[in-house]
């Protein structure tokens, strides 16, 4: 697993990397075909896209999800299956069973662990969970696991020990009104930018450049910014953001500034 590589030393400003896109869970491909199609556009610097069929893999293969995931995989792009950790409230065996379905049905390249705990007390449980998932990925065909990638969906800065348990951690997930004034803990400077993900909603079009500056300053390597707000009603309930159950989320559709966002990402480098 790539997260076993030692972290780089130095402040975020000294770490050079290109910002990329993480799509945290578009709506079902049947109701969001444009969103899924845009991910395969050659100019899109996509790091990964999360497939969330029904707060997990569902109880049977979904032909629309099979097609969407297949298009990304065939384009050599990484698809992550969404696994709900329920903040440590699910048995590891149940999580691994969902992971097996994702691998067998959709040939995902890894997993996004939604509602992941962030505290010191839950760290041993998360490590056992990611170790079980790594073993499963290591036994999958190379064409399915695509390197076996794992993202922890905390949504906040976790205990630093979590950085040794996966490839990336989502250290911010929330509104622009909070993000623009947020700060990263000093310990994050000990790791390369590609270890951190920021997911931000409610970003006004005129503040996109400012949002990208915040991401660069805080050392994030993967981002998703949208001008959408929570509570929309135009997408069926229950098909949504990894780690969220029974509600619509602002990350299910393309942001209104999508073209500008993609072009800015192609130019943004952490220096």
C-alpha positions in Angstrom: 0.0 0.0 0.0 1.3 3.5 -0.9 0.6 4.9 2.6 3.5 2.9 4.0 5.8 5.4 2.3 7.4 7.7 5.0 6.0 11.2 5.2 7.9 14.1 3.8 9.3 16.7 6.2 8.8 20.4 5.9 5.9 23.0 5.8 3.1 22.7 3.2 4.6 25.6 1.2 7.7 23.5 0.6 5.9 20.5 -0.8 5.5 20.5 -4.5 2.4 18.6 -5.9 -0.4 19.3 -8.3 -3.9 19.7 -6.9 -6.3 17.1 -8.2 -10.0 16.2 -8.0 -11.7 13.7 -5.7 -15.4 13.1 -6.6 -16.9 12.1 -3.2 -20.1 10.5 -4.4 -22.2 11.7 -7.3 -25.8 10.8 -7.5 -26.8 7.4 -9.0 -25.6 7.3 -12.7 -29.3 6.9 -13.8 -30.1 10.4 -12.5 -26.7 12.0 -12.9 -25.3 10.7 -16.3 -23.6 14.1 -17.1 -21.7 14.1 -13.8 -20.3 10.6 -14.4 -19.5 11.3 -18.0 -17.5 14.5 -17.1 -15.1 12.5 -15.0 -13.7 10.8 -18.0 -13.1 14.0 -19.9 -9.3 14.0 -20.7 -8.7 17.4 -19.1 -10.1 16.4 -15.7 -7.3 15.8 -13.2 -9.2 13.0 -11.4 -7.5 11.3 -8.5 -10.6 9.1 -7.6 -14.4 8.9 -7.8 -16.5 7.2 -5.1 -19.2 4.8 -6.1 -22.0 4.7 -3.5 -24.8 2.5 -4.8 -27.0 2.4 -1.7 -24.9 3.6 1.2 -22.6 0.7 0.2 -22.7 -1.8 -2.7 -26.4 -2.7 -2.4 -27.7 -6.2 -2.4 -27.2 -7.0 -6.0 -25.2 -5.6 -9.0 -26.7 -2.5 -10.5 -26.3 -2.3 -14.3 -26.2 1.5 -14.4 -23.4 1.5 -11.7 -21.6 -1.3 -13.5 -21.5 0.8 -16.7 -20.4 4.0 -14.9 -17.6 2.2 -13.0 -16.6 0.3 -16.1 -16.1 3.5 -18.1 -13.8 5.0 -15.5 -11.9 1.8 -15.0 -11.4 1.4 -18.7 -10.1 4.9 -18.8 -7.6 3.9 -16.2 -9.2 6.0 -13.5 -9.6 4.9 -9.9 -13.1 4.0 -8.6 -13.5 3.7 -4.8 -16.3 1.7 -3.3 -18.1 3.5 -0.4 -18.0 1.6 2.9 -19.9 3.1 5.9 -17.9 2.7 9.2 -20.8 4.2 11.2 -18.1 5.8 13.5 -16.9 2.3 14.6 -20.4 0.9 15.0 -20.3 -1.8 12.4 -18.6 -5.2 12.7 -15.4 -5.5 10.7 -16.7 -8.7 9.1 -19.8 -6.8 7.8 -17.6 -4.1 6.3 -15.4 -6.7 4.6 -18.4 -8.4 3.2 -19.5 -5.1 1.5 -16.0 -4.7 0.3 -16.1 -8.2 -1.4 -19.3 -7.2 -3.2 -17.7 -4.0 -4.5 -14.7 -5.9 -5.8 -16.7 -8.8 -7.3 -19.4 -6.7 -8.9 -17.7 -3.4 -9.8 -14.0 -4.2 -9.7 -13.2 -1.1 -7.7 -9.7 0.1 -7.1 -10.1 0.7 -3.4 -12.4 2.0 -0.8 -13.7 5.3 0.7 -14.5 4.7 4.4 -17.3 7.1 5.2 -18.2 8.2 8.8 -14.7 7.2 9.9 -13.8 7.9 13.5 -11.1 10.4 14.2 -10.2 9.9 17.9 -7.3 8.1 19.5 -9.6 5.5 21.2 -11.0 4.3 17.8 -7.7 4.2 16.1 -6.9 0.5 16.8 -10.3 -0.5 15.4 -9.8 1.5 12.3 -6.3 -0.1 11.8 -7.8 -3.6 12.1 -10.4 -2.6 9.5 -8.0 -1.1 7.0 -5.7 -4.1 7.5 -8.5 -6.5 6.6 -9.4 -4.4 3.6 -5.7 -4.3 2.5 -5.5 -8.1 2.7 -8.6 -8.3 0.6 -7.3 -5.9 -2.0 -3.9 -7.7 -2.1 -5.7 -10.9 -3.1 -7.7 -9.2 -5.9 -6.6 -9.2 -9.5 -4.5 -6.3 -10.4 -7.0 -5.1 -12.9 -9.6 -4.8 -10.1 -7.6 -3.2 -7.3 -5.6 -0.7 -9.3 -3.1 -0.4 -6.5 -5.5 -0.9 -3.6 -6.3 2.7 -2.4 -8.0 3.6 0.9 -9.4 7.0 1.9 -10.6 7.7 5.4 -13.6 10.0 5.4 -13.2 11.7 8.8 -14.3 15.2 7.7 -12.1 16.7 10.4 -8.4 16.5 11.3 -8.0 13.1 13.0 -5.4 11.9 15.6 -2.1 11.8 13.6 -1.9 8.0 14.0 -4.6 7.6 11.3 -2.2 8.8 8.7 -0.4 5.4 9.0 -3.7 3.5 8.4 -4.6 4.6 4.9 -3.5 6.4 1.7 -5.5 9.6 2.3 -7.6 11.3 5.0 -10.4 13.7 4.5 -9.4 16.4 6.9 -12.1 18.9 6.0 -15.7 18.3 4.8 -18.1 21.2 5.3 -19.2 24.7 4.3 -17.1 27.5 2.7 -18.0 29.8 5.6 -16.0 27.5 7.9 -13.3 26.5 5.4 -12.1 30.0 4.5 -11.1 30.6 8.2 -9.9 27.1 8.9 -6.3 26.1 9.9 -4.4 22.9 9.7 -2.6 21.5 12.7 1.2 21.9 12.7 1.7 18.1 12.5 0.2 17.9 9.0 3.4 19.6 7.7 5.2 16.3 8.4 3.3 14.6 5.5 3.1 15.2 1.8 0.1 17.0 0.4 -1.2 13.9 -1.4 -2.2 12.5 2.0 -5.0 15.1 2.6 -8.4 15.7 1.0 -10.7 18.8 1.4 -14.4 18.7 0.4 -16.1 22.1 0.5 -19.7 23.1 -0.4 -21.2 26.6 -0.7 -18.2 28.1 -2.4 -19.3 31.3 -4.3 -18.1 31.4 -7.9 -16.1 34.6 -7.2 -14.2 32.8 -4.3 -13.0 29.8 -6.2 -9.4 31.1 -6.5 -9.5 31.9 -2.7 -10.6 28.4 -2.0 -7.7 27.0 -4.0 -5.3 29.2 -2.1 -6.6 27.9 1.2 -6.2 24.3 -0.1 -2.6 25.0 -1.2 -1.7 26.8 2.0 -3.0 24.0 4.2 -1.3 21.3 2.1 -4.3 19.5 0.6 -3.6 17.4 -2.5 -7.1 16.4 -3.5 -10.1 18.7 -3.4 -13.7 19.0 -4.4 -15.3 22.4 -4.3 -18.9 23.2 -5.2 -21.3 26.2 -5.0 -24.2 23.9 -4.1 -25.7 23.8 -0.6 -27.1 21.0 1.5 -30.8 20.1 1.5 -31.5 20.0 -2.2 -34.6 18.0 -3.2 -33.9 17.3 -6.9 -32.0 14.0 -6.2 -33.6 10.9 -4.7 -33.0 10.6 -1.0 -30.5 7.8 0.0 -28.2 8.2 -3.0 -25.5 10.5 -1.9 -22.2 11.4 -0.3 -20.1 8.7 1.1 -20.7 8.4 4.8 -24.1 10.1 4.8 -27.3 8.2 5.0 -30.9 9.2 4.0 -30.2 12.8 2.9 -29.3 14.8 -0.2 -25.9 16.4 -0.2 -24.4 19.2 -2.2 -21.7 16.9 -3.7 -24.1 14.9 -5.9 -24.0 17.2 -8.9 -21.5 19.3 -10.8 -20.7 22.7 -9.4 -21.9 25.6 -11.4 -18.3 26.6 -12.0 -17.2 23.1 -13.1 -15.3 24.1 -16.3 -13.5 26.9 -14.4 -12.8 24.5 -11.5 -11.2 21.8 -13.7 -9.1 24.3 -15.6 -7.9 25.9 -12.4 -6.9 22.5 -11.0 -4.9 21.8 -14.1 -2.8 24.9 -13.3 -2.6 24.7 -9.5 0.7 23.5 -8.1 1.7 23.4 -4.4 5.0 25.1 -4.3 
